[in-house]
Coordinates of C-alpha atoms and ligand atoms in Angstrom, one line a residue:
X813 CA 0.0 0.0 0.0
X814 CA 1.4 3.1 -0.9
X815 CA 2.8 5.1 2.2
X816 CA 4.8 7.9 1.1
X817 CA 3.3 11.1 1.8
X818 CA 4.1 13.9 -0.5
X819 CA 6.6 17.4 0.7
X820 CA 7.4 19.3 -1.9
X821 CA 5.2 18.8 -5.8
X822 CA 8.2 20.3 -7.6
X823 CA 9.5 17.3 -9.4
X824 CA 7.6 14.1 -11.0
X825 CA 6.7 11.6 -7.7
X826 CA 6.2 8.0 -7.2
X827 CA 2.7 7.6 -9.2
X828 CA 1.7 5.6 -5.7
X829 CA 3.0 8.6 -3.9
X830 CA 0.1 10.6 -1.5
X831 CA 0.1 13.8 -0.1
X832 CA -1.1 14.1 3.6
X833 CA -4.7 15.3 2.7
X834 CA -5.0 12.3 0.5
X835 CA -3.6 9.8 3.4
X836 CA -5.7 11.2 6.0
X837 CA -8.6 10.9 3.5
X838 CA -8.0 7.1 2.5
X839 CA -7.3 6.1 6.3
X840 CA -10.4 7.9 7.2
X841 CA -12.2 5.3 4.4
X842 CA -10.7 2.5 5.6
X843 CA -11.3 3.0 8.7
X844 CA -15.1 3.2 7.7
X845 CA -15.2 0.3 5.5
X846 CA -13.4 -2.0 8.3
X847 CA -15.5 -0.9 10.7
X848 CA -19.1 -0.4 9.1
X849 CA -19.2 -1.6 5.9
X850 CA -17.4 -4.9 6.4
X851 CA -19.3 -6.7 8.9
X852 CA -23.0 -6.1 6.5
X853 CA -20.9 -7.2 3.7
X854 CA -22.2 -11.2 3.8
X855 CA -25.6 -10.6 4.7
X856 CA -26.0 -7.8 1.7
X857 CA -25.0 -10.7 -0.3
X858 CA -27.2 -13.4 0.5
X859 CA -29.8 -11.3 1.2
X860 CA -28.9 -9.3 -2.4
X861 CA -29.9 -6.2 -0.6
X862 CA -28.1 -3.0 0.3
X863 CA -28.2 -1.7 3.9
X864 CA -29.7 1.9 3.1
X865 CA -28.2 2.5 6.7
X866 CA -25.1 2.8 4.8
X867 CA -26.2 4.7 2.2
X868 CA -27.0 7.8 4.7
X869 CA -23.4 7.2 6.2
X870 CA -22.1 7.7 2.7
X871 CA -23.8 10.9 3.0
X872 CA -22.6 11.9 6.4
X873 CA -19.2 11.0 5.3
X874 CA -19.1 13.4 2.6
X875 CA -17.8 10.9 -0.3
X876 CA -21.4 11.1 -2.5
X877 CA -20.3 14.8 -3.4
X878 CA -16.6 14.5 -3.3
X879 CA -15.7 16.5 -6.5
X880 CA -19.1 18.8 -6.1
X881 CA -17.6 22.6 -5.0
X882 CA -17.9 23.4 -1.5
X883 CA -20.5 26.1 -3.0
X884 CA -23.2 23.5 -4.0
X885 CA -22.4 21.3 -0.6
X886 CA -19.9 19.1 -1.4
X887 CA -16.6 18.1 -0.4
X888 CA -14.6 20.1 -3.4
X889 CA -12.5 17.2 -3.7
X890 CA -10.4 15.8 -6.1
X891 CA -11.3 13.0 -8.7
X892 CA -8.3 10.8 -7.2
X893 CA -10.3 11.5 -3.8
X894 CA -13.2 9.6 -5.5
X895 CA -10.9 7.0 -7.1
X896 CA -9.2 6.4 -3.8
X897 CA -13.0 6.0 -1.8
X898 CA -14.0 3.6 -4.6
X899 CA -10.9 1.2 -4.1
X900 CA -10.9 1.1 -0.1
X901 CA -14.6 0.6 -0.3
X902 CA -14.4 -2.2 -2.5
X903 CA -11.6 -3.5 -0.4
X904 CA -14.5 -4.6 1.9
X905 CA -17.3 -4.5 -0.3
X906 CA -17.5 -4.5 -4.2
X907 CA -21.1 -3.3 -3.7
X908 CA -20.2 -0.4 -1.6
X909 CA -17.7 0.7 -3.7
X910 CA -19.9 0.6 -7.1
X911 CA -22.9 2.9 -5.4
X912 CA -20.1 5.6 -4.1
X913 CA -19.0 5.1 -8.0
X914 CA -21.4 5.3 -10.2
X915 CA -22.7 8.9 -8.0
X916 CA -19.1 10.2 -8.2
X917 CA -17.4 9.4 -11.2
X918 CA -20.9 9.1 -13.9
X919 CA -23.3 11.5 -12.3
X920 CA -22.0 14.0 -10.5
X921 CA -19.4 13.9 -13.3
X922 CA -22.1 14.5 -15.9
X923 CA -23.5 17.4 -13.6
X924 CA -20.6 18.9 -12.9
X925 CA -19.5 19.1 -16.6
X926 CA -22.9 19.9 -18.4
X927 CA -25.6 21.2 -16.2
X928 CA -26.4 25.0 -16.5
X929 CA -26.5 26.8 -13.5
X930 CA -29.5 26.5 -12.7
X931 CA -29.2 23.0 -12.9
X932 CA -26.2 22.9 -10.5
X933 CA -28.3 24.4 -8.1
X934 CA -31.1 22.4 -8.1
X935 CA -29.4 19.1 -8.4
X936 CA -25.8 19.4 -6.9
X937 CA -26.9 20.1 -3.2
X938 CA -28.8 17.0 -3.3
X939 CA -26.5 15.2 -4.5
X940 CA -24.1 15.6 -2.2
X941 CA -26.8 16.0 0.8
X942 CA -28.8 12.9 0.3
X943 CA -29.9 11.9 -3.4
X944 CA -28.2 9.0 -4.8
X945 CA -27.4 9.0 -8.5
X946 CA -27.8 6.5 -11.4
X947 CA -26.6 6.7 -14.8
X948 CA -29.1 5.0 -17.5
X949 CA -27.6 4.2 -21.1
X950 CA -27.8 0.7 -21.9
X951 CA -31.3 -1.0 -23.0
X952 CA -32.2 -5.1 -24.1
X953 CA -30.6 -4.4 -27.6
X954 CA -28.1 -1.9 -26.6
X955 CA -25.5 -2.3 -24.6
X956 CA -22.3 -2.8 -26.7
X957 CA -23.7 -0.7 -29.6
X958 CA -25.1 2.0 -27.2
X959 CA -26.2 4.1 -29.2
X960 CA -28.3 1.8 -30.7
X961 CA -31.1 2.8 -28.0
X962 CA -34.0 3.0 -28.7
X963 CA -35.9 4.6 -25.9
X964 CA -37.8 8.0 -27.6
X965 CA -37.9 11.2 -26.5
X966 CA -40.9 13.6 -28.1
X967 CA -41.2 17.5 -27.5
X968 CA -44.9 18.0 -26.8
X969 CA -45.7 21.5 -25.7
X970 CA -43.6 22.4 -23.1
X971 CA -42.1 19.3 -22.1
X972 CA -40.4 16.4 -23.4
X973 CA -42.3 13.0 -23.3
X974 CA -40.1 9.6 -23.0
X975 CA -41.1 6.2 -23.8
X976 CA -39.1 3.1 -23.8
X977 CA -37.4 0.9 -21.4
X978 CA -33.8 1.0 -20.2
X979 CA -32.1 -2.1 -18.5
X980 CA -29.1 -3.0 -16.0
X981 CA -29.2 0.4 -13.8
X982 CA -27.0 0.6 -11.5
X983 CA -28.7 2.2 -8.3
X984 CA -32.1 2.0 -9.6
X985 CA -33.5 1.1 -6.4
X986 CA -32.3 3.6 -4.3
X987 CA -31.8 6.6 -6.8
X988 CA -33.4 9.9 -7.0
X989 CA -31.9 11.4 -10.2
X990 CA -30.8 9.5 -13.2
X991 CA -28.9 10.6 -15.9
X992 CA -30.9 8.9 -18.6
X993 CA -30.4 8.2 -22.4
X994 CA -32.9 8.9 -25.3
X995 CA -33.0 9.8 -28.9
X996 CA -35.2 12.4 -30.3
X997 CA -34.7 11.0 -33.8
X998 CA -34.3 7.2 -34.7
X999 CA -33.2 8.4 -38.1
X1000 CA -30.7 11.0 -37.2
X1001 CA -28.1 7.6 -35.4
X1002 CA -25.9 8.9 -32.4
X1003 CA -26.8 13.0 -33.7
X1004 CA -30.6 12.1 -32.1
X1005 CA -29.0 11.2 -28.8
X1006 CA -29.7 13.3 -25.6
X1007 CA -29.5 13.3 -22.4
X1008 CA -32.2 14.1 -19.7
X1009 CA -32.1 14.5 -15.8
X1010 CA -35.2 12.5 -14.6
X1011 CA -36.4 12.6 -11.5
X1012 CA -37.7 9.1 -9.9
X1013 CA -41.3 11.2 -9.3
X1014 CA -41.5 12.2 -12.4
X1015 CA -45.1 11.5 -13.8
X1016 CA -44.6 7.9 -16.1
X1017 CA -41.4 7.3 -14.7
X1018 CA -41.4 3.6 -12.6
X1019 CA -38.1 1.2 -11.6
X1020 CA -38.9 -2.1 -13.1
X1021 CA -37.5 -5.7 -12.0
X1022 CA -34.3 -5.9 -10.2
X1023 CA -31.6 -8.9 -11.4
X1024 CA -30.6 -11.2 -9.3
X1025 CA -27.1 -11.7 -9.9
X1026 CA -23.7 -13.8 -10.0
X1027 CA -21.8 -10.8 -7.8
X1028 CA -21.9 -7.4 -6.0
X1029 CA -25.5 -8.7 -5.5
X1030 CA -26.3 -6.1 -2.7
X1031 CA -26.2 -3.5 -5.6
X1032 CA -29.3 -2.6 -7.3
X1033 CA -29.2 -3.8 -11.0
X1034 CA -32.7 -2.8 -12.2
X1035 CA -34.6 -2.2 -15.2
X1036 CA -36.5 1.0 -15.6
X1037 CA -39.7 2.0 -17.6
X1038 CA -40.9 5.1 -19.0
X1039 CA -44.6 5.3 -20.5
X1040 CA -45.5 8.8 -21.4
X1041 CA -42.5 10.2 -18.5
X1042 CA -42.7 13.9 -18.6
X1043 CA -39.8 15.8 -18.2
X1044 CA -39.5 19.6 -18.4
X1045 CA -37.8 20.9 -21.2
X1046 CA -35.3 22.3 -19.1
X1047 CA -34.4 18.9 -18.0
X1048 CA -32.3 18.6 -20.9
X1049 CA -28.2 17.6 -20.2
X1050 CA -26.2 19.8 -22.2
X1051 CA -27.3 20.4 -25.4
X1052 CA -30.6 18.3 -27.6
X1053 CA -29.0 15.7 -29.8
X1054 CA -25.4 16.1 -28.3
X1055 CA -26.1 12.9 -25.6
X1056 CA -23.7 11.0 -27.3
X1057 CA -20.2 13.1 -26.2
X1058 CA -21.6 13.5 -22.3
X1059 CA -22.2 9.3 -22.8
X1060 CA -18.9 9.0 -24.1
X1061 CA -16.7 11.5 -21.8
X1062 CA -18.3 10.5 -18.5
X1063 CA -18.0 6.4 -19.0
X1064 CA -14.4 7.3 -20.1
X1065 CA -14.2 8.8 -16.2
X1066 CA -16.1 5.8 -14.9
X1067 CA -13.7 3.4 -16.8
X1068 CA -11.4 4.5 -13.8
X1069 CA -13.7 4.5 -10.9
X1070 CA -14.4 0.3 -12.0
X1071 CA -10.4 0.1 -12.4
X1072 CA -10.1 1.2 -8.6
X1073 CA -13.2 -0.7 -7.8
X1074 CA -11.2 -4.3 -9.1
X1075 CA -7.7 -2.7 -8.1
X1076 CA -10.1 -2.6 -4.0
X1077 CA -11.5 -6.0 -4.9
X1078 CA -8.1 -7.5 -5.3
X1079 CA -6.2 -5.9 -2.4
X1080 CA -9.4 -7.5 -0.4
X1081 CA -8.7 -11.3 -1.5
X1082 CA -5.2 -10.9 -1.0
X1083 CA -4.9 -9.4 2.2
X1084 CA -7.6 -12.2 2.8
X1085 CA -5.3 -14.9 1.1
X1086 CA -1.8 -13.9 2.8
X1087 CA -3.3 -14.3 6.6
X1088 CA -5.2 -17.3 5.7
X1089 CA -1.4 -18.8 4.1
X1090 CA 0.1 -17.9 7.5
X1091 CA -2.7 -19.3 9.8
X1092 CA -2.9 -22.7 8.1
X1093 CA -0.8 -25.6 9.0
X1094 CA 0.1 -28.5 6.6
X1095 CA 3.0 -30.9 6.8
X1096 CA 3.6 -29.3 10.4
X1097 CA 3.8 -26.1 8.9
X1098 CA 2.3 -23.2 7.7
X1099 CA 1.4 -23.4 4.1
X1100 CA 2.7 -19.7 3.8
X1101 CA 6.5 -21.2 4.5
X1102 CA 6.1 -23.2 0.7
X1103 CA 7.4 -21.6 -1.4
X1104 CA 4.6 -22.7 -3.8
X1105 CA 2.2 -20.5 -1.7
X1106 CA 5.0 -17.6 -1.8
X1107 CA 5.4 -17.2 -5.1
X1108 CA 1.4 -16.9 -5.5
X1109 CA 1.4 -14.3 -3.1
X1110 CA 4.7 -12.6 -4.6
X1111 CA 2.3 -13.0 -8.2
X1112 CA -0.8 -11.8 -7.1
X1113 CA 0.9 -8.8 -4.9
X1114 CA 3.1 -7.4 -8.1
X1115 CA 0.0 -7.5 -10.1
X1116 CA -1.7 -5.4 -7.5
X1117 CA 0.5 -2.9 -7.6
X1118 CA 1.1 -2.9 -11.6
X1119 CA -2.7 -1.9 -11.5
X1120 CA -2.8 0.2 -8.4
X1121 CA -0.2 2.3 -10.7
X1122 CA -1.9 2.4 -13.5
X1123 CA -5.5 3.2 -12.1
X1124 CA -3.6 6.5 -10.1
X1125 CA -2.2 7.6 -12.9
X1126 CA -4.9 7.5 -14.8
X1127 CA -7.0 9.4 -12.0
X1128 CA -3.9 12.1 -11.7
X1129 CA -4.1 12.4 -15.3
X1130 CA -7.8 13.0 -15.3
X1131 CA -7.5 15.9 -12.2
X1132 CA -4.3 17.7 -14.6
X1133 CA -6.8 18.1 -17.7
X1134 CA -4.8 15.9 -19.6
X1135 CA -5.9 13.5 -22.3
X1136 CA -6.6 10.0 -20.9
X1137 CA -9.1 8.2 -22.5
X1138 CA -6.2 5.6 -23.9
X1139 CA -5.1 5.5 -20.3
X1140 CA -8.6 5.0 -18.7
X1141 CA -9.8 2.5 -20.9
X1142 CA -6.2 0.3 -20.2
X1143 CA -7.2 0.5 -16.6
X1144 CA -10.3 -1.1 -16.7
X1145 CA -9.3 -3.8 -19.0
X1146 CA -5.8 -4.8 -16.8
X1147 CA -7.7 -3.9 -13.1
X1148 CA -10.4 -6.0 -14.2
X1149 CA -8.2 -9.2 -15.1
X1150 CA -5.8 -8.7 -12.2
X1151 CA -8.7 -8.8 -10.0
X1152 CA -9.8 -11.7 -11.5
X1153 CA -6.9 -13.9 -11.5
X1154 CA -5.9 -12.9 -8.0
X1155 CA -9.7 -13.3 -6.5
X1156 CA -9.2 -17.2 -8.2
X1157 CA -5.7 -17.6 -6.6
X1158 CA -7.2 -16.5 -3.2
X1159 CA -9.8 -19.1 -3.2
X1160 CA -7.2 -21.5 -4.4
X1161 CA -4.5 -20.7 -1.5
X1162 CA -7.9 -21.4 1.0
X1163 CA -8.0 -24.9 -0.3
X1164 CA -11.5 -26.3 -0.2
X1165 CA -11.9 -23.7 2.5
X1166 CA -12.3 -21.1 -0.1
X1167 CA -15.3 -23.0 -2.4
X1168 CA -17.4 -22.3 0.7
X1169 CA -19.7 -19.3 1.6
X1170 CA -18.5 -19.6 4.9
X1171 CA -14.7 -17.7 4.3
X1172 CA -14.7 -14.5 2.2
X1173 CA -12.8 -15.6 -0.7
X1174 CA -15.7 -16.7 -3.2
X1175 CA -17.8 -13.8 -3.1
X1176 CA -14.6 -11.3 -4.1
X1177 CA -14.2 -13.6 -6.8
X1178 CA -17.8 -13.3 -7.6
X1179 CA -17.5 -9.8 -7.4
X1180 CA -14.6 -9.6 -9.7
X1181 CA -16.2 -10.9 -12.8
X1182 CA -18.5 -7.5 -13.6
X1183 CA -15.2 -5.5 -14.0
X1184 CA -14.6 -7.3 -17.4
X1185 CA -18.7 -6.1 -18.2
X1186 CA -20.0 -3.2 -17.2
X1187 CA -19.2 0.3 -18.8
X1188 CA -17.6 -1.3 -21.9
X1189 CA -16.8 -4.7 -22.0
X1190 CA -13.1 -5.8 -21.9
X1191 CA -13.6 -6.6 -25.8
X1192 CA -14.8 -2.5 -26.3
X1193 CA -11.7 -1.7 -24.3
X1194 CA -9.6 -3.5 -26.2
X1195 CA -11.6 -2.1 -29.3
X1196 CA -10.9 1.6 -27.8
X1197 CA -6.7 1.3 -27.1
X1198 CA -6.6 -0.3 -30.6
X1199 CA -7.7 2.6 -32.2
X1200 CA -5.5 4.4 -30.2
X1201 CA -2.5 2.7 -30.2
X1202 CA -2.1 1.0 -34.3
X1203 CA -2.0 4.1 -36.4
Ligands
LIG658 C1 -24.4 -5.6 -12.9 C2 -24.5 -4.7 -14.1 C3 -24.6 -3.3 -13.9 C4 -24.8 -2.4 -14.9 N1 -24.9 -1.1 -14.7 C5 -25.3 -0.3 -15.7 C6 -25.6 1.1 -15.5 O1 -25.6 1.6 -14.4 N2 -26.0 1.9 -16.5 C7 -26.0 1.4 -17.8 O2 -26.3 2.1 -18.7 N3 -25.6 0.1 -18.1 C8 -25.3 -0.7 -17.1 N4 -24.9 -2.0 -17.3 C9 -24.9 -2.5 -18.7 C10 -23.5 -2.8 -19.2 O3 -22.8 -1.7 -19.5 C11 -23.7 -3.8 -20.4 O4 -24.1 -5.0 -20.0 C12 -22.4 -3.9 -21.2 O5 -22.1 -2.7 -21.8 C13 -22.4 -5.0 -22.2 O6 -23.6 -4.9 -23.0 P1 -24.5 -6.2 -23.2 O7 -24.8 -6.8 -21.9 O8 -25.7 -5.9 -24.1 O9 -23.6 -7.2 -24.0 P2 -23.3 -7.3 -25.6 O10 -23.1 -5.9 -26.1 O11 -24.5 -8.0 -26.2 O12 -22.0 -8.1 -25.7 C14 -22.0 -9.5 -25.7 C15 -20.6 -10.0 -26.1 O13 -20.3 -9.6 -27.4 C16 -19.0 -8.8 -27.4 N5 -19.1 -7.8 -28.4 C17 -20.1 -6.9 -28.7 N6 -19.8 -6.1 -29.7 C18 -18.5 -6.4 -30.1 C19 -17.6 -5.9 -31.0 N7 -17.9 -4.9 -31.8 N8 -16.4 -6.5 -31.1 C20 -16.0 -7.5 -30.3 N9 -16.9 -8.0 -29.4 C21 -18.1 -7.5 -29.2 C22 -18.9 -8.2 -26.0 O14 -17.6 -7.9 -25.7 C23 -19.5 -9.4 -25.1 O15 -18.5 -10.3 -24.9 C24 -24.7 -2.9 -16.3 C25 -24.6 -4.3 -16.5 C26 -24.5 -5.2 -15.4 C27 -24.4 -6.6 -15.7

């Protein structure tokens, strides 16, 4: 774990490097996520449910508004602040880690960059005060191909009317304000793409059935519906028909946040994995004195920190306004395979121990497997640095 606080910025630092507001912040996480987040983290699994206890600590705690300006309510934080809450969250809890993400890095994102004014001022304080966020863009037929959605938006009078049905929402459940997808012309491709803030009272506006899944179960997957939804005309995310680049721009963001989500989900197993090694005895000893067992660890550990570097520096690259979409979309393809792999080693250095609901190995691994699906699967990552990278 990176320990090395930060003096003097003058000269390029250690990516891993932290300065003391940053160190004070993570501890302060951690110390959360051992201490309250942790011991629900079981029982949110089986029962595939999310302790809204939790939720309104998220609040209290400050990290549901970390980049929103001091102004609107919010922390005025940093997006590495964000990246680092994601990955000690998911440390404990993978579901944890994905609600604080999806509100920091797609929605308040999206707000922060698009809204007008008067936007910012109805929606940021909430945010950051007690709203939680969800971000809806994919549908049945759409998820690869986003913009392939179908869902229709109609200016009728005053207002805009949506009909259609999105799927896979993140935070549907709990949310307030979604970010939400539609096309105001079939014909006109990704140029009829636009983006609306909806409101969950919204008139037509209903959460739909919520999936019952493989991993981060306690997180609310849910499909939404909108039959005749109004929503003011000033409801409208940036500009009509330009939906498309806020889609595009935020998810590159939120590439990072599930990076640091995988990069918390493997530091969990392992940690989990190394003080299991030295606790159990075989052949008189502890497994963790084979070497076998070492050189997993040793394995596991350096791909750790190969992603922990990669998902900072993508997150310092974000908060310097440089370019980083080649970056972003690396992090969530590697993050997502370390976090894999080492979640599968852990349960294999538990032995049978580790096939069982009854140690905490399977359900990281469990957890792990969404990284290589949500916000672009590994395949559109891939799909992504490719056109980056072969001129
Ligand atoms: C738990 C969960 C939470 C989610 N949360 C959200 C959310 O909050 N908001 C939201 O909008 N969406 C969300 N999603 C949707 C998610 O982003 C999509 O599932 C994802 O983008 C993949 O789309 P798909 O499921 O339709 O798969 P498909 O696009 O049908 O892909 C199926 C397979 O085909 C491959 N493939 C597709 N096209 C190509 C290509 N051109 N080249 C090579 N391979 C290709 C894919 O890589 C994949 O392996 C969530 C999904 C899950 C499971």
């Amino acid at each position: 774990m990176p320990e090395a606080i930060i003096q003097k910025p003058a000269t390029p630092l250690p990516i891993v490097a932290l300065t003391e507001d940053e160190q004070l912040f993570r501890d302060n996480i951690r110390q959360f996520a051992e201490e309250k987040v942790r011991p629900l983290s079981r029982e949110m699994d089986e029962k595939g449910v999310f302790e809204h206890s939790l939720i309104d600590q998220f609040f209290q705690l400050g990290i549901m508004g970390i980049e929103i300006p001091e102004a609107y309510g919010g922390g005025g934080g940093t997006f590495f602040e964000a990246i680092l809450a994601v990955e000690e969250l998911s440390r404990a809890d993978a579901s944890a880690g994905v609600v604080v993400d999806v509100q920091n890095t797609l929605v308040n994102n999206a707000l922060l960059r698009w809204s007008t004014e008067e936007q910012k001022k109805n929606y940021l304080p909430r945010q950051a005060a007690d709203t939680v966020g969800a971000y809806a863009l994919s549908e049945a037929g759409s998820g690869s191909d986003a913009f392939a959605l179908t869902t229709r938006a109609e200016l009728k009078g005053g207002e805009y009317v949506l009909n259609g049905r999105k799927l896979w929402i993140t935070n549907g459940k709990e949310a307030g304000t979604f970010i939400l997808f539609a096309t105001l012309d079939p014909a006109a491709g990704y140029k009829g793409i636009t983006a609306f803030i909806v409101e969950k009272d919204f008139p037509g506006f209903t959460v739909g059935k919520k999936e019952d899944k493989l991993g981060i179960r306690a997180s609310s997957t849910c499909e939404l519906i909108l039959e005749d939804c109004k929503v003011p005309k000033e409801n409208v995310l940036g500009e009509p028909g330009k939906g498309y680049k806020i889609a595009i721009e935020t998810l590159n963001e939120g590439r990072i946040g599930i990076g640091a989500q995988m990069l918390g989900v493997a530091q969990g197993a392992w940690e989990c994995a190394a003080k299991y090694a030295q606790e159990r005895k075989q052949f008189g000893k502890a497994i963790s004195e084979f070497q076998g067992i070492q050189f997993q660890l040793a394995q596991m550990a350096t791909e750790i920190e190969a992603a922990r570097c990669m998902v900072y520096n993508a997150a310092r690259m974000k908060d310097a306004g440089m370019n980083f979409v080649k970056e972003a979309a690396m992090v969530k393809l590697f993050s997502s395979q370390v976090a894999e792999r080492v979640t599968s080693l852990a349960i294999e250095i538990y032995g049978g121990y580790g096939f069982t609901k009854d140690y905490p190995v399977e359900k990281y691994w469990r957890d792990s497997k969404i990284g290589k699906i949500y916000e672009g699967t590994s395949n559109m990552q891939l799909a992504t640095i490719a056109k980056l990278v072969i001129k």
